[in-house]
Coordinates of C-alpha atoms in Angstrom, one line a residue:
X1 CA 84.1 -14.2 -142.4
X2 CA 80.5 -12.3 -142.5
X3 CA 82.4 -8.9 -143.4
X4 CA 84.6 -10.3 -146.1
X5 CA 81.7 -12.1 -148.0
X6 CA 79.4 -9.6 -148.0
X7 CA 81.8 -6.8 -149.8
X8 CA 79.5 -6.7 -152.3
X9 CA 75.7 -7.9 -153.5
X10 CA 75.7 -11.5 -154.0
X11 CA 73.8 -13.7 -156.4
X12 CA 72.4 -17.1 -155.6
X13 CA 71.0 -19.2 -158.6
X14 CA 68.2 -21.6 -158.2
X15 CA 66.8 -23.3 -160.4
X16 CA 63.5 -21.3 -160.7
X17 CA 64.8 -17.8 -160.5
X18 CA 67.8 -15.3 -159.3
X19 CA 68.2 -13.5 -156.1
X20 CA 70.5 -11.1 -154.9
X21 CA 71.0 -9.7 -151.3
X22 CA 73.8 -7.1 -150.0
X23 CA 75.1 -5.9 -147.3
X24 CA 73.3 -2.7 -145.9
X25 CA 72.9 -1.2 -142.3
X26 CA 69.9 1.2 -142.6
X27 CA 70.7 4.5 -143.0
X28 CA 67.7 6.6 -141.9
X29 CA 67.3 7.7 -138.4
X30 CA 63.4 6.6 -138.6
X31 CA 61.6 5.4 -135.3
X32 CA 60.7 1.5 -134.6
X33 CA 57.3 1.0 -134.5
X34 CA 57.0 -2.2 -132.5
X35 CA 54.9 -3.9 -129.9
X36 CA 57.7 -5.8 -128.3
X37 CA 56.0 -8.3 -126.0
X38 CA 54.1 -9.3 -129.2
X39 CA 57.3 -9.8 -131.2
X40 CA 58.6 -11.8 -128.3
X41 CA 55.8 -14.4 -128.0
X42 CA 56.3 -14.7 -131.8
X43 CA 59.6 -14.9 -131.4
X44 CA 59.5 -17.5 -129.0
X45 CA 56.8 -19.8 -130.7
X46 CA 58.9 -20.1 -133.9
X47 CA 62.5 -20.6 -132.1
X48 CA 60.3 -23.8 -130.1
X49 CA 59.3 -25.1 -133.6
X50 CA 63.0 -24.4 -134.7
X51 CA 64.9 -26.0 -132.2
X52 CA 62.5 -29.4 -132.6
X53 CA 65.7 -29.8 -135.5
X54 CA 65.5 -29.2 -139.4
X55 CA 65.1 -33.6 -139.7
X56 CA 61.4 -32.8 -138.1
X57 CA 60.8 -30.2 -140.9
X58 CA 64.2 -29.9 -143.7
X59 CA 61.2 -28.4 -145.7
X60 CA 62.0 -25.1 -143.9
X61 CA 64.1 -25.6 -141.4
X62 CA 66.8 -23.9 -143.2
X63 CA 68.4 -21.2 -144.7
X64 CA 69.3 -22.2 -147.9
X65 CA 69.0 -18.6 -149.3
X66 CA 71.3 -17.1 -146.9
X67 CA 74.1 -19.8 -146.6
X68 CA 76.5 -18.2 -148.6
X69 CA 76.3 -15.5 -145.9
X70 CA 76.9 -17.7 -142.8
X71 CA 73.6 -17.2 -142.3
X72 CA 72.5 -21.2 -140.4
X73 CA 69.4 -22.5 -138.4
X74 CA 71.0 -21.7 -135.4
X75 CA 72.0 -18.1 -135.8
X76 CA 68.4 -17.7 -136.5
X77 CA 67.5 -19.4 -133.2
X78 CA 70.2 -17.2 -131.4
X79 CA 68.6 -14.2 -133.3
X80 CA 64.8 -14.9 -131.8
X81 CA 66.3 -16.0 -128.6
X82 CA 68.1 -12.3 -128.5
X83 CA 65.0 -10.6 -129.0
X84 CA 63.3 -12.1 -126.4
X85 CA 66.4 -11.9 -123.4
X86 CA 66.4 -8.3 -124.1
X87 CA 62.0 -7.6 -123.9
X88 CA 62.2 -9.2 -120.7
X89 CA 65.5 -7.5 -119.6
X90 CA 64.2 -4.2 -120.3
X91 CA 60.9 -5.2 -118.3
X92 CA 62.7 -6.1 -115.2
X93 CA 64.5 -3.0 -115.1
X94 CA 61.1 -0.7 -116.4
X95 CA 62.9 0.9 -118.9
X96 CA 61.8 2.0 -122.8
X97 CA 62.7 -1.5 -124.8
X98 CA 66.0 -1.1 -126.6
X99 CA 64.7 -2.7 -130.0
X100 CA 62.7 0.3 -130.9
X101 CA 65.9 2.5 -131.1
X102 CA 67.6 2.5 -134.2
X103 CA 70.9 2.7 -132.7
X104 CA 70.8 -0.4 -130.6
X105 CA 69.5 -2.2 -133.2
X106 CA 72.6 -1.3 -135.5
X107 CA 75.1 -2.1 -132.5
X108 CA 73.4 -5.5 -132.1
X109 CA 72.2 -7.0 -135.4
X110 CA 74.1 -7.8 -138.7
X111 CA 72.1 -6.4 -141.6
X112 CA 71.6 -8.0 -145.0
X113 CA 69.5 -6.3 -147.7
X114 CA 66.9 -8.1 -149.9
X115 CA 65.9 -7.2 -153.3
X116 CA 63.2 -8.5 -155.0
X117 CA 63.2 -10.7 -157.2
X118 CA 61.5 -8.6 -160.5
X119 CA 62.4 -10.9 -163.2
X120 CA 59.7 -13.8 -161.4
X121 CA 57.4 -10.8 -160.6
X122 CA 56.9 -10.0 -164.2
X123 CA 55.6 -13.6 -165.0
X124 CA 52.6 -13.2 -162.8
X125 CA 52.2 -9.3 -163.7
X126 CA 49.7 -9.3 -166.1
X127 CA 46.3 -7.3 -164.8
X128 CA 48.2 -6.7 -161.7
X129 CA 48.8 -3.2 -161.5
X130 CA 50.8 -3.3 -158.1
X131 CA 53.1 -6.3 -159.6
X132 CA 53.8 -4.0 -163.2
X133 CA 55.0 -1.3 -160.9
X134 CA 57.2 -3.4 -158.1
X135 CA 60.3 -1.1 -157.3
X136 CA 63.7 -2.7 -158.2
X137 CA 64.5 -2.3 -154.6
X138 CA 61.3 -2.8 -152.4
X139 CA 59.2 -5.7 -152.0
X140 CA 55.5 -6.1 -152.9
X141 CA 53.7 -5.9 -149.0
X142 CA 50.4 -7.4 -149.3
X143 CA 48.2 -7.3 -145.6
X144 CA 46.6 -10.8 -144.1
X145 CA 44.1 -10.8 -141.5
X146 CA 42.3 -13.4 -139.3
X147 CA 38.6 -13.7 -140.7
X148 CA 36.2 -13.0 -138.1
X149 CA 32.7 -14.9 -139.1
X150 CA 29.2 -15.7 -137.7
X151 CA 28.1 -19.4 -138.4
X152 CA 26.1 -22.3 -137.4
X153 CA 26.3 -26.0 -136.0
X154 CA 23.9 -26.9 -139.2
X155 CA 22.9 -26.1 -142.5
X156 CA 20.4 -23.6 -143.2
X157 CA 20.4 -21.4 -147.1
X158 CA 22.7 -18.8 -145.1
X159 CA 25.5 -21.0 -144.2
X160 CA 25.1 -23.9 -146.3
X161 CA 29.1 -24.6 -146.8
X162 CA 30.5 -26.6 -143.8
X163 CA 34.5 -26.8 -142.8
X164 CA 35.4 -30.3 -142.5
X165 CA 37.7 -32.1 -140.1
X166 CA 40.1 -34.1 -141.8
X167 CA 38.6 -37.5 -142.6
X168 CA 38.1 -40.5 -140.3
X169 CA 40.3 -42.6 -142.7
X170 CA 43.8 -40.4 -141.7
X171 CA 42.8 -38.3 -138.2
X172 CA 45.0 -41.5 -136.6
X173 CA 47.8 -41.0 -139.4
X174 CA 50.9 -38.9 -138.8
X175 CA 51.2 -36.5 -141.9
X176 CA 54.0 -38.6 -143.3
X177 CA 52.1 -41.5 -142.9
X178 CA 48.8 -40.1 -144.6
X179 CA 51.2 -38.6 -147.4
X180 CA 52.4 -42.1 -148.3
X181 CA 48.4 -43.4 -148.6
X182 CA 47.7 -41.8 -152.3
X183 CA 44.1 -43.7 -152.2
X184 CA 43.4 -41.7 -149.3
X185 CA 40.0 -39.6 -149.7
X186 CA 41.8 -35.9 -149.2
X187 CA 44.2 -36.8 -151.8
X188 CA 41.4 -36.5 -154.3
X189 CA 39.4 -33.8 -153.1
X190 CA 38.9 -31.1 -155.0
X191 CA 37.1 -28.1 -153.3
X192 CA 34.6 -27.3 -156.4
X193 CA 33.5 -30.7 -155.9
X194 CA 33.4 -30.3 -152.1
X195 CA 31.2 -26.7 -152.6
X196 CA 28.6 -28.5 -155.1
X197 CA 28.4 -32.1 -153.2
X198 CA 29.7 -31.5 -149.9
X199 CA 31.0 -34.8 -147.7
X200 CA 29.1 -37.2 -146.7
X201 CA 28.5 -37.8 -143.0
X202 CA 31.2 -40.6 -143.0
X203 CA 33.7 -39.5 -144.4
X204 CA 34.8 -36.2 -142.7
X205 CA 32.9 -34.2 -140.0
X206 CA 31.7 -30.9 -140.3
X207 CA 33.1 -28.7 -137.8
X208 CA 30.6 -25.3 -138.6
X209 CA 28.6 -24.0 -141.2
X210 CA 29.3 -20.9 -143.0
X211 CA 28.0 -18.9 -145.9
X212 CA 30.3 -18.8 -149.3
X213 CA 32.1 -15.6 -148.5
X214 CA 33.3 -16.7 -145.5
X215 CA 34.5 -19.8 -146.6
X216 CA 36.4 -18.5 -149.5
X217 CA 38.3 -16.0 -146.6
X218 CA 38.6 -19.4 -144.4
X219 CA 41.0 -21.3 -147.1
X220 CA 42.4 -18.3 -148.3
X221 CA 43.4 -17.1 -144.7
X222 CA 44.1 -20.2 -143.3
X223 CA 42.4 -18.8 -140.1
X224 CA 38.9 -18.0 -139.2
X225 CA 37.0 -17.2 -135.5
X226 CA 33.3 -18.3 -135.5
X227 CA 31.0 -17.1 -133.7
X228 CA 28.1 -19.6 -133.1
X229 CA 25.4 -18.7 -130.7
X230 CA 27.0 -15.8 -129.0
X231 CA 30.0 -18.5 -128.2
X232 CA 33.5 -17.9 -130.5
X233 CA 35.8 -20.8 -132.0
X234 CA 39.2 -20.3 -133.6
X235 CA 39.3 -23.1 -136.5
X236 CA 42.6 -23.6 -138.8
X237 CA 43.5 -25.5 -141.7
X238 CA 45.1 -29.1 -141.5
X239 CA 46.0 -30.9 -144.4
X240 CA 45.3 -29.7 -148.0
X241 CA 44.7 -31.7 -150.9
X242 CA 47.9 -31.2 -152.3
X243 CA 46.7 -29.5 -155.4
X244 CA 49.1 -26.2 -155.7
X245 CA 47.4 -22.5 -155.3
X246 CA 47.6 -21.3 -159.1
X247 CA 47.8 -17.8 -159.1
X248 CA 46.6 -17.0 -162.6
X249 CA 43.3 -17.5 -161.7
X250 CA 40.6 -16.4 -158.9
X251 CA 40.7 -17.7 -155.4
X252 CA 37.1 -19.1 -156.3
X253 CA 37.8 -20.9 -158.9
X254 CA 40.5 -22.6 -156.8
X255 CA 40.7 -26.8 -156.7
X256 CA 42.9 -26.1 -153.8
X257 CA 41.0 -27.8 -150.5
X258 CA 42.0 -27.4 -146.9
X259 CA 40.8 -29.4 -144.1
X260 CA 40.4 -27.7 -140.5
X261 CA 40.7 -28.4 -137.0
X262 CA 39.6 -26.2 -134.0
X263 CA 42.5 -24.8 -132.5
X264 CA 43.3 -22.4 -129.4
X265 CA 44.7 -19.2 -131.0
X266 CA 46.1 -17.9 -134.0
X267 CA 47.7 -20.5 -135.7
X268 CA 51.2 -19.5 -138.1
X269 CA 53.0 -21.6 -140.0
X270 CA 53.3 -25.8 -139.3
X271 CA 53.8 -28.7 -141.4
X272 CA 51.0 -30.5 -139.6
X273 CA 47.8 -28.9 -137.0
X274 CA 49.6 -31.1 -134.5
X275 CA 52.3 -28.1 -134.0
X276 CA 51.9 -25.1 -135.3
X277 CA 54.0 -21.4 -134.7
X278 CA 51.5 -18.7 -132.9
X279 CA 51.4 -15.2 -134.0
X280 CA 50.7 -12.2 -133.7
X281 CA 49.1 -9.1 -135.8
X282 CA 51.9 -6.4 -136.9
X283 CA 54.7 -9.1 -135.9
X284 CA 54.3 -11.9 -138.4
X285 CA 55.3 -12.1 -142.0
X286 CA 54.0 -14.8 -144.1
X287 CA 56.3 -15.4 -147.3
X288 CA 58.6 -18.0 -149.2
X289 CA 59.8 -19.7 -146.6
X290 CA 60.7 -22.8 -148.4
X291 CA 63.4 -20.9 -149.9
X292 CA 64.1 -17.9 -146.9
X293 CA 63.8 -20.4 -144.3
X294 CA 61.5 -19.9 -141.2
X295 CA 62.0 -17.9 -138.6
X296 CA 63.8 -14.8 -139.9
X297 CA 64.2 -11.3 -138.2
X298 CA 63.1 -9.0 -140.8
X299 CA 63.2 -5.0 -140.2
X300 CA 61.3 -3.5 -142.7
X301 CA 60.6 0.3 -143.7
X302 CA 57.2 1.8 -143.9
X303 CA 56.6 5.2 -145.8
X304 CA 53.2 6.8 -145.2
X305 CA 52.3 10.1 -146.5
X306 CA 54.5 12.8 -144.7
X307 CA 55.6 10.2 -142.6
X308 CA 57.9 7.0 -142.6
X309 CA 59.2 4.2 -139.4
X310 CA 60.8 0.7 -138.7
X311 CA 59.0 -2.3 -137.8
X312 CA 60.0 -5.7 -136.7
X313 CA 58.5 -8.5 -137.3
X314 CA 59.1 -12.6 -137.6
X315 CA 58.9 -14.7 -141.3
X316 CA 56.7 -16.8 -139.3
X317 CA 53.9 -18.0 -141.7
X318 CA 53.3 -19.1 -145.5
X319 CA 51.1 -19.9 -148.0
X320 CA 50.2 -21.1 -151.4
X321 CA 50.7 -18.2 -153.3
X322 CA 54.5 -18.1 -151.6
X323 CA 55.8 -21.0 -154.1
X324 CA 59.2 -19.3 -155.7
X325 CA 58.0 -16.0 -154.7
X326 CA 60.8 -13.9 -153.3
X327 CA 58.8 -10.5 -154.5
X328 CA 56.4 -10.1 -151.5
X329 CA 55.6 -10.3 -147.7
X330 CA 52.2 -10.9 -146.5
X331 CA 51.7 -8.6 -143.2
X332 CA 49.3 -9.9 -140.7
X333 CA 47.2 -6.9 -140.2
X334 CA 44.8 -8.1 -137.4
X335 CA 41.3 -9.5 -137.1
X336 CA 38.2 -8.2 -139.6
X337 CA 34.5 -9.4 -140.4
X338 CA 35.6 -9.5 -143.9
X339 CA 38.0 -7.5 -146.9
X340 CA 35.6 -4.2 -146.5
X341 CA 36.6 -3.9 -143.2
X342 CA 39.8 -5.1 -143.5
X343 CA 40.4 -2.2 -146.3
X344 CA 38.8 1.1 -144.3
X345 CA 41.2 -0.2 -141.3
X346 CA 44.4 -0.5 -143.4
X347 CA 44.3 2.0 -146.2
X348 CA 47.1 3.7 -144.6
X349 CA 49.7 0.8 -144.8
X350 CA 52.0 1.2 -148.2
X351 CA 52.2 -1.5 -150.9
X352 CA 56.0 -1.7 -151.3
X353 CA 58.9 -1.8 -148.2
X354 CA 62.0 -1.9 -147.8
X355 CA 63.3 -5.3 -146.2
X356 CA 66.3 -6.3 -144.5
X357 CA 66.8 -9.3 -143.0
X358 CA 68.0 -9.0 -139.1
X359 CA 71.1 -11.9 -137.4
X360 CA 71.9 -10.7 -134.0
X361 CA 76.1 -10.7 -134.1
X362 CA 77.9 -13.9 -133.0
X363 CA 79.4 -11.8 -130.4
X364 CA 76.2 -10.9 -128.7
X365 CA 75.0 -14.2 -127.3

């Protein structure tokens, strides 16, 4: 059935834009580039959130893009499930893991090719160079990283801008329940408003105090580690305001608000803080998963200068600037102070990949 479909590229029509994938095993004998046990635990985190059933999250739980290719929710499951059985196989026996040789992979996995979807870049393209020159075949790879930040329990003219636990009014409210409350006070927070008046004491509790720049890397990461007094707190975002991210203008000129909660780890994607996916840097890929589906295996193709490998990684995370966008990947790079030292650490990595999505074969599991 899989073979027979895919005899030739396929288009799928939505009602926002057109995309195409193919068939296509890899043809380039290029190494895998992978830290396994990483991938696994990735892996693992978003087959959990996956197998609590698509009626706990249709929004995503899915694969409405790749249906037409018997692509479903559970081949996707059996896919991260796969990865995992054979990490830990090739630990008991101490051997090299099998999913960084190409060979393997192409015995193992069915390969579907995704092209990007150019006519939607071009929309958004204006005074952005890297968008005016998207190959017709790669996809746009921008690089996310955790913000790392130093802060304080109160305000002071350095950190004068406080994230705020979600209100009193809704921290006893499932998400579904607070979304059916329109008079509730995050539904009409705007975060211009919130950066020149703040909250008052009773409405929502500030959980640190940071300086502008950091906050503006907080919401737009979704992430951020604190370090208060020589002590470190991981903090991630809750519940937004529902206002959309726009991407025609700056990130700080946003209305876009998110609350926070203090968290664990490193937080992926999750309707609500109560569960969310943990990842990993150089195994997660934040994109359109509304459309994709979460979860997906992606290989994708990295060409330095003079030099060009594989890497896996999981479509794990999301974000506002991923609404009908099925042009770009966001790669979670690892953990920086700030875009300075984010940029000297990943100058290397290359603004356009190839990307194929990875389903182990039905024969495999």
């Amino acid at each position: 059935m899989f073979k027979t479909l895919l005899t030739a590229a396929l288009v799928i029509p939505f009602s926002c834009f057109s995309l195409s994938f193919s068939p296509e095993i890899p043809t380039q004998a290029l190494p895998i580039n992978t830290n396994t046990d990483d991938l696994c635990q990735v892996a693992s985190s978003t087959r959990a959130y996956l197998n609590k059933g698509q009626q706990y999250d249709p929004a995503v739980i899915h694969t409405q893009a790749l249906s037409h290719l018997n692509i479903n929710p559970k081949r996707v499951s059996e896919t991260l499930a796969f990865i995992c059985h054979v990490t830990q196989q090739d630990k008991l026996h101490n051997r090299p893991s099998r999913l960084q040789s190409i060979d393997f992979i192409k015995q193992h996995f069915e390969f579907i090719r995704w092209q990007p979807d150019t006519a939607n870049a071009r929309q958004f393209s204006e005074r952005k160079p890297l968008l005016q020159h998207l190959p017709d075949t790669q996809l746009l790879m921008t690089k996310y990283y955790v913000h790392l930040a130093d802060g304080q329990a109160s305000p002071s003219a350095q950190y004068p801008h406080a994230l705020y636990a979600l209100p009193y009014e809704e921290m006893n409210l499932s998400l579904e329940e607070a979304n059916s409350q329109p008079d509730l006070v995050r539904h009409h927070t705007k975060k211009q408003t919130v950066l020149q008046q703040g909250l008052s004491a009773d409405i929502a509790k500030p959980l640190v105090y940071l300086s502008r720049k950091d906050l503006e890397s907080s919401l737009l990461q979704g992430t951020v580690v604190v370090e208060v007094d020589q002590q470190q707190s991981v903090f991630n975002v809750h519940r937004n305001n529902g206002i959309a991210y726009n991407r025609n203008i700056k990130p700080e000129q946003q209305e876009r608000y998110w609350f926070f909660k203090q968290v664990d780890g490193i937080l992926g994607y999750g309707k609500d803080a109560d569960y969310k996916i943990t990842v990993k840097p150089e195994v997660t890929f934040a994109g359109d998963i509304k459309h994709l589906g979460l979860g997906h295996l992606l290989l994708s193709q990295f060409n330095f200068n003079g030099h060009q490998e594989y890497r896996l990684a999981v479509l794990a995370d999301t974000g506002g600037a991923f609404d009908d966008n099925l042009y770009q990947l966001d790669y979670l790079a690892g953990s920086y102070h700030g875009f300075a030292e984010y940029a000297k650490a990943n100058r290397h990595l290359p603004d356009y990949i190839n990307v194929w999505f990875m389903v182990v074969k039905q024969a495999e599991h």
